[in-house]
PDB file of N, CA and C in Angstrom:
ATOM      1  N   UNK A 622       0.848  -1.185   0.000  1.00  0.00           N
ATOM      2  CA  UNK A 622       0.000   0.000   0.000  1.00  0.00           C
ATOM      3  C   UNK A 622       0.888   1.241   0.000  1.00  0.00           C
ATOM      4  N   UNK A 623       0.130   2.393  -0.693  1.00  0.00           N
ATOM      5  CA  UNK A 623       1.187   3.368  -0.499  1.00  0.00           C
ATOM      6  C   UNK A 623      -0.228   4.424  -0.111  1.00  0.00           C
ATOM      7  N   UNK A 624       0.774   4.820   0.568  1.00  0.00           N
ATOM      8  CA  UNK A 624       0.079   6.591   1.413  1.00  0.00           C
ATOM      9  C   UNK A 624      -0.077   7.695   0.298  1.00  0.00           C
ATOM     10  N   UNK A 625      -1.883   8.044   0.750  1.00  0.00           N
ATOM     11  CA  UNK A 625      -2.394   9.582  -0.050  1.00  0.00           C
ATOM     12  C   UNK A 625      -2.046  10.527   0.195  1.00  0.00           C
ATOM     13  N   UNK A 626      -2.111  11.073  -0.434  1.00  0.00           N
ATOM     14  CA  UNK A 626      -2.080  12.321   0.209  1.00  0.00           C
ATOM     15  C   UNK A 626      -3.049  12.919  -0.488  1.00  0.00           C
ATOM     16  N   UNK A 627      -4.077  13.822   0.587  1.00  0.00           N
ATOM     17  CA  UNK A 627      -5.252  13.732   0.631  1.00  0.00           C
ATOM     18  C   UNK A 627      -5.922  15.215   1.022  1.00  0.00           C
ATOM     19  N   UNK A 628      -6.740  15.769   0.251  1.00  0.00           N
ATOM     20  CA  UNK A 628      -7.343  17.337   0.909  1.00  0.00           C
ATOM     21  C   UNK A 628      -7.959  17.062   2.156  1.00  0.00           C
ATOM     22  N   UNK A 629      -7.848  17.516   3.174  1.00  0.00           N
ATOM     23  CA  UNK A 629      -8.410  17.254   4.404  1.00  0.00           C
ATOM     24  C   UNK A 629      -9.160  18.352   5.277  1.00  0.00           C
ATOM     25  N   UNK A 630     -10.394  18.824   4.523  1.00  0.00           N
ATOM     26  CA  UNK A 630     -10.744  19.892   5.071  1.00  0.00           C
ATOM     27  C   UNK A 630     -12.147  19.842   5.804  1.00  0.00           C
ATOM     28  N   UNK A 631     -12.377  20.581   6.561  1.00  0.00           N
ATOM     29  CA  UNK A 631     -13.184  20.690   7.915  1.00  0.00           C
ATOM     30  C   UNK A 631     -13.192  19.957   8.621  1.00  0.00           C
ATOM     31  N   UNK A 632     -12.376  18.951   9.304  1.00  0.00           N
ATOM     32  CA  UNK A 632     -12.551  17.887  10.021  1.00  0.00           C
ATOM     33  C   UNK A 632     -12.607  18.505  11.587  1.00  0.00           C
ATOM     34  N   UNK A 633     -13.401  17.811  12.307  1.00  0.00           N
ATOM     35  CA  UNK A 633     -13.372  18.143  13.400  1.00  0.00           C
ATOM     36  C   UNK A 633     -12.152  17.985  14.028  1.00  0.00           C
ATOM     37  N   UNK A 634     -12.388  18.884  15.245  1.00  0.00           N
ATOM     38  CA  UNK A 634     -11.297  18.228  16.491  1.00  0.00           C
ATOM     39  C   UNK A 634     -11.048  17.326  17.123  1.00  0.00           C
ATOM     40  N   UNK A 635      -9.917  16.608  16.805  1.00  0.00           N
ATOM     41  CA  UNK A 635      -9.806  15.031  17.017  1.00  0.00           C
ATOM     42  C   UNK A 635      -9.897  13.770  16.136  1.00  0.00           C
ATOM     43  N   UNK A 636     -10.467  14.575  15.035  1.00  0.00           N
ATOM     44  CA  UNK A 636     -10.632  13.497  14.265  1.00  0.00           C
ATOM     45  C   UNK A 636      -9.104  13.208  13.225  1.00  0.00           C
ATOM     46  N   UNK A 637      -8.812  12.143  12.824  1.00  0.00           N
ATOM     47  CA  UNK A 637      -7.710  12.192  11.898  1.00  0.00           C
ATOM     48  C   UNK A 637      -7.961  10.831  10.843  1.00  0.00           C
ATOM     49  N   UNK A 638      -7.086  11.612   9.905  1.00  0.00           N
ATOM     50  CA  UNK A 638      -7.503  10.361   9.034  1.00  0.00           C
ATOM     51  C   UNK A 638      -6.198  10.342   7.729  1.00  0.00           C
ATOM     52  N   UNK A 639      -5.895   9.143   7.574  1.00  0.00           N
ATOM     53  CA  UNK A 639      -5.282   8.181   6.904  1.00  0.00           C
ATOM     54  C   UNK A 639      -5.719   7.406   5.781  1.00  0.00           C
ATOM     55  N   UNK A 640      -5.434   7.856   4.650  1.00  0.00           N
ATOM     56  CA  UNK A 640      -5.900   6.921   3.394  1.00  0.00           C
ATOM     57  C   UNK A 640      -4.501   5.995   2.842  1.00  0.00           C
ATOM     58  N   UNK A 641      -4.702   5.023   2.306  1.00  0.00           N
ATOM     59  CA  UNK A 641      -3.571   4.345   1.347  1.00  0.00           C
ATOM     60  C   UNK A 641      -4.189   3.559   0.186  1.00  0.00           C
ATOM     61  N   UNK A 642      -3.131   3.649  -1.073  1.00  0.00           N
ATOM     62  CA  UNK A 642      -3.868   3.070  -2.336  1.00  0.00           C
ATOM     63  C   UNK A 642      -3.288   1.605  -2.172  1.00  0.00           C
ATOM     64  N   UNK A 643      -4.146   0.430  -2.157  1.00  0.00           N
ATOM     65  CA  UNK A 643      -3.628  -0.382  -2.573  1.00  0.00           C
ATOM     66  C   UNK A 643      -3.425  -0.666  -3.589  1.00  0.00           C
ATOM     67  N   UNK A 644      -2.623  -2.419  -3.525  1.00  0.00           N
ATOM     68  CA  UNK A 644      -2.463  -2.714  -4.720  1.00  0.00           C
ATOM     69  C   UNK A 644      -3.307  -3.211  -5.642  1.00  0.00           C
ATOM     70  N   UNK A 645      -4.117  -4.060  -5.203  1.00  0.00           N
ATOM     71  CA  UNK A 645      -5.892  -3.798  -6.086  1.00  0.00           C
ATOM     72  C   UNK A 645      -6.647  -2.674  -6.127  1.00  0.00           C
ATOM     73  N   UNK A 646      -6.228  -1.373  -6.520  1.00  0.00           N
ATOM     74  CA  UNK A 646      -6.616  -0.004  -6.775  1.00  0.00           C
ATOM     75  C   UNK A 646      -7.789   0.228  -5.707  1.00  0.00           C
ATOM     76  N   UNK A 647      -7.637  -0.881  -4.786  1.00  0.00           N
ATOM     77  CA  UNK A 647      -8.731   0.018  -4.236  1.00  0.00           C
ATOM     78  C   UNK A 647      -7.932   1.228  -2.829  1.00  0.00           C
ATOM     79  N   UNK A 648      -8.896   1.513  -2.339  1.00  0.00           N
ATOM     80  CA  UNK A 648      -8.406   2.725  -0.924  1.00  0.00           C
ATOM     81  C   UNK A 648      -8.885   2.319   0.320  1.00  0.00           C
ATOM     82  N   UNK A 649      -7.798   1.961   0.793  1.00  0.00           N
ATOM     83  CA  UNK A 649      -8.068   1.516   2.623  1.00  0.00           C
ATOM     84  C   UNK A 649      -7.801   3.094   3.197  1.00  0.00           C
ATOM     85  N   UNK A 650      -8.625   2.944   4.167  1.00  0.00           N
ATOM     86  CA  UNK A 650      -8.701   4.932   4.807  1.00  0.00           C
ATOM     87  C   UNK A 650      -8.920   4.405   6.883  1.00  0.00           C
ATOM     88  N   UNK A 651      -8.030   4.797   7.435  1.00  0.00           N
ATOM     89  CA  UNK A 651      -7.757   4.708   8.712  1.00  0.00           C
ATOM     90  C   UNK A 651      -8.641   5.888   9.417  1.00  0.00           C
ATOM     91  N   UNK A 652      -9.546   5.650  10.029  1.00  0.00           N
ATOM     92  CA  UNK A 652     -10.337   6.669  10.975  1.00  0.00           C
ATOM     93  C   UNK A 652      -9.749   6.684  12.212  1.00  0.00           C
ATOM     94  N   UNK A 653      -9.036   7.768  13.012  1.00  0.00           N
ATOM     95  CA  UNK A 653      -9.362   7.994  14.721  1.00  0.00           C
ATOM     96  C   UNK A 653     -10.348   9.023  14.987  1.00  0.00           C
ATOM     97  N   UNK A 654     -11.348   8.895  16.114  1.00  0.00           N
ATOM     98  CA  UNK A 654     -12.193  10.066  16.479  1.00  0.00           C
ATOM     99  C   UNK A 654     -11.944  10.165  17.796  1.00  0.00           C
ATOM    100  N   UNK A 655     -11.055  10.892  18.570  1.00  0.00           N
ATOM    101  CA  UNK A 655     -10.663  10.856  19.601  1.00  0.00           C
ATOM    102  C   UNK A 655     -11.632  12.067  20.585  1.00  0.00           C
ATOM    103  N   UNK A 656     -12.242  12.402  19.937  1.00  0.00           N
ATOM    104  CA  UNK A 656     -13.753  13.033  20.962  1.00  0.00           C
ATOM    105  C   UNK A 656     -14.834  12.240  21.310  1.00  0.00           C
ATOM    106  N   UNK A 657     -15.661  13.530  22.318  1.00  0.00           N
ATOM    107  CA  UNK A 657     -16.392  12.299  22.667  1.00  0.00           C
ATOM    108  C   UNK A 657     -17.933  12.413  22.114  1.00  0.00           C
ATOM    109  N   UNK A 658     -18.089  12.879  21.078  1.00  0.00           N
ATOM    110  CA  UNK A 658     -19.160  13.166  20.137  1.00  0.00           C
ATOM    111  C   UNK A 658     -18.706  12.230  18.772  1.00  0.00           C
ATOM    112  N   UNK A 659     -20.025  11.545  18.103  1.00  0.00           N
ATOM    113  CA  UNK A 659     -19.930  10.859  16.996  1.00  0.00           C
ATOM    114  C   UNK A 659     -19.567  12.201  15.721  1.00  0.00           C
ATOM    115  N   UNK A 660     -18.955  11.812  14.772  1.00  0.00           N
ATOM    116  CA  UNK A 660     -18.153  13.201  13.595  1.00  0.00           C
ATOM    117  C   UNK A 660     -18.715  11.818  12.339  1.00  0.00           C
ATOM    118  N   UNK A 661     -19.392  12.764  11.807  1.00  0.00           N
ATOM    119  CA  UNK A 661     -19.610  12.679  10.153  1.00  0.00           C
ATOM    120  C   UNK A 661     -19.223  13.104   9.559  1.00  0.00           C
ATOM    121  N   UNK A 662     -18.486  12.086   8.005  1.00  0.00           N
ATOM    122  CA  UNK A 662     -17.453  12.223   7.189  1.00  0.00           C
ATOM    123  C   UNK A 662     -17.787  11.771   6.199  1.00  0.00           C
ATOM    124  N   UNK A 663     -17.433  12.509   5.185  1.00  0.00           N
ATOM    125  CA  UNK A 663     -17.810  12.681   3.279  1.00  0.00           C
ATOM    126  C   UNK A 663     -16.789  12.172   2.941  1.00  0.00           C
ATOM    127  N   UNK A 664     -16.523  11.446   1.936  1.00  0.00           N
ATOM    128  CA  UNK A 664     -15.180  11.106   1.184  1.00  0.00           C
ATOM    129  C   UNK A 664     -15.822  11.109  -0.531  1.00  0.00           C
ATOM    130  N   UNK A 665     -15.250  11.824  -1.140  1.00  0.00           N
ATOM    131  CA  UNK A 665     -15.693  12.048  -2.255  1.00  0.00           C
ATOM    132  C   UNK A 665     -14.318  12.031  -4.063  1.00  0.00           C
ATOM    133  N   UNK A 666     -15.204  11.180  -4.470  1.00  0.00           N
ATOM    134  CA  UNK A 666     -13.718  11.834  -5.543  1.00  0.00           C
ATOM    135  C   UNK A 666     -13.872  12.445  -7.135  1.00  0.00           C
ATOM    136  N   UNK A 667     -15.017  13.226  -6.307  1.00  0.00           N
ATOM    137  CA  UNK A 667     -15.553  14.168  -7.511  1.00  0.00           C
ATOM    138  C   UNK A 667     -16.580  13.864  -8.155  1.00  0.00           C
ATOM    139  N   UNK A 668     -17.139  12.341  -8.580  1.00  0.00           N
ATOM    140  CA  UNK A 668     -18.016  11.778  -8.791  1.00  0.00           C
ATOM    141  C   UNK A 668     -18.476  11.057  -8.542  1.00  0.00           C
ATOM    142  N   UNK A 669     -18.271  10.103  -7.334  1.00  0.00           N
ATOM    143  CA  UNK A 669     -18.998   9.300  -6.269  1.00  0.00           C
ATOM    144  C   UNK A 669     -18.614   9.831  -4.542  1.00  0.00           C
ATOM    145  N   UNK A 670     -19.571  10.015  -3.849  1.00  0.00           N
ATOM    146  CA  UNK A 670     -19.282  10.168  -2.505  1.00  0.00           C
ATOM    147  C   UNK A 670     -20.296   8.985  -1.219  1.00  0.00           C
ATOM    148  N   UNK A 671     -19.167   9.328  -0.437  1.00  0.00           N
ATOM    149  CA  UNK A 671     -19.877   8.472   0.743  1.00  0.00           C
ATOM    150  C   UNK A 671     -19.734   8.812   2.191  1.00  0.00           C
ATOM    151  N   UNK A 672     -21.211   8.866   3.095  1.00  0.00           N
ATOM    152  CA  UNK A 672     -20.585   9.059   4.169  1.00  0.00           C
ATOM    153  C   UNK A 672     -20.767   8.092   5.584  1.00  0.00           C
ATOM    154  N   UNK A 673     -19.919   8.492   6.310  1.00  0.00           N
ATOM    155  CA  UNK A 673     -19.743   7.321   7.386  1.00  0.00           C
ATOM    156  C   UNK A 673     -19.788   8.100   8.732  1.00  0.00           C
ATOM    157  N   UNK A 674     -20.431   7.786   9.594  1.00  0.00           N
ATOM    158  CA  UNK A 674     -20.434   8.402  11.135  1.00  0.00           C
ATOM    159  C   UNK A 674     -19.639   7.521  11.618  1.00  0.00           C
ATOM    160  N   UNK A 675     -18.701   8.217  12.433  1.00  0.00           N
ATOM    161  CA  UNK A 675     -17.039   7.822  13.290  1.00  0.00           C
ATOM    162  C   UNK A 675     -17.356   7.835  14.368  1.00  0.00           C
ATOM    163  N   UNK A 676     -17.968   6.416  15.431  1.00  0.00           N
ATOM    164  CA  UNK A 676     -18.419   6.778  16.682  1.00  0.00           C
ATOM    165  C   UNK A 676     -17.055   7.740  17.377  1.00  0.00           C
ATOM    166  N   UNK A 677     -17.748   8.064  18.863  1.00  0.00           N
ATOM    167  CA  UNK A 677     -17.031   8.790  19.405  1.00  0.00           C
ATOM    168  C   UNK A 677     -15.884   7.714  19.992  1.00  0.00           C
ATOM    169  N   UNK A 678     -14.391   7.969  20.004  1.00  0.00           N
ATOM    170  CA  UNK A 678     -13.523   7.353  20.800  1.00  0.00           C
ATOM    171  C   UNK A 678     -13.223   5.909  20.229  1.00  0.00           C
ATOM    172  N   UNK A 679     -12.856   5.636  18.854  1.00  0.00           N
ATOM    173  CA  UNK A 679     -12.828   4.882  18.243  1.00  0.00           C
ATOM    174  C   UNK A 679     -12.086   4.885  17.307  1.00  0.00           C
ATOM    175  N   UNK A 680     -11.550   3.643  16.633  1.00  0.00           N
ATOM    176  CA  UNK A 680     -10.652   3.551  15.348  1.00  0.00           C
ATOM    177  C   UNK A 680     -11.207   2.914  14.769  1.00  0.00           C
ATOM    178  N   UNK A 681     -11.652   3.321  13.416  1.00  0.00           N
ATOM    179  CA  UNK A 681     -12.175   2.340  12.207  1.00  0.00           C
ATOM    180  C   UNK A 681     -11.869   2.226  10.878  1.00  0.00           C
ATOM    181  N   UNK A 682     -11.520   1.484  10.380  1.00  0.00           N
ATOM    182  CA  UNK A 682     -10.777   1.482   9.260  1.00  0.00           C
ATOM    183  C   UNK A 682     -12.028   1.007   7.866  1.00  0.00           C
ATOM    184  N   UNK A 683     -12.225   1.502   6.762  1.00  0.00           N
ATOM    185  CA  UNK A 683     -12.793   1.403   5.290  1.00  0.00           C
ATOM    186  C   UNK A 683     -12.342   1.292   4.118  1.00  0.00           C
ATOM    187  N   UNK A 684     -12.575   0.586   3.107  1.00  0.00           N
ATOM    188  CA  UNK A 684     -12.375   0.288   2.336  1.00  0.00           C
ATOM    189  C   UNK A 684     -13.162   0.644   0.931  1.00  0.00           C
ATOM    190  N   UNK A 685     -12.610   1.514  -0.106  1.00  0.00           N
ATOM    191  CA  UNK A 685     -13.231   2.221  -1.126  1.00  0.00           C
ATOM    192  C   UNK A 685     -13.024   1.718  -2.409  1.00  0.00           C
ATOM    193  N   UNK A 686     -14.148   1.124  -3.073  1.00  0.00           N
ATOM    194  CA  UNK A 686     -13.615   0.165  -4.261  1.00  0.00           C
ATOM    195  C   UNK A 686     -14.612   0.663  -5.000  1.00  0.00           C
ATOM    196  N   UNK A 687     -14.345   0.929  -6.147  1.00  0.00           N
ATOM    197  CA  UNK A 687     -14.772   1.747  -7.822  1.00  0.00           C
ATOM    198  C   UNK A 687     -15.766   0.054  -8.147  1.00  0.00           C
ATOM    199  N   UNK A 688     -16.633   0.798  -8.406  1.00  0.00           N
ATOM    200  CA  UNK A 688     -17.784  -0.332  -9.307  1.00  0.00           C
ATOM    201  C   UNK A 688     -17.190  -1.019 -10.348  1.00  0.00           C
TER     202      UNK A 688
END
């Protein structure tokens, strides 16, 4: 896998995030939400988007694969 680098804008406080391309083109993306409120997150790549609620105080990791 290799590391995105990635626009990362409005994210809350605490939240961080980690994408990498694999080698089957798809995108593994690393969530921390280190508050203690659930943070909703868009991931978009111009023509498909998706979003995912990041409970509070949690690591979750996703996986983004093209139709």
């Amino acid at each position: 896998a290799r590391l995105m680098k990635t626009e990362q804008t409005g994210l809350p406080s605490g939240l961080e995030c980690q994408m990498f391309l694999n080698k089957d083109m798809t995108i593994g993306t690393i969530l921390s939400n280190k508050g203690d409120a659930d943070c909703m997150v868009v991931f978009t790549d111009g023509s498909s988007s998706v979003e995912y609620s990041v409970p509070a105080k949690s690591i979750v990791s996703l996986i983004w694969q093209e139709k």
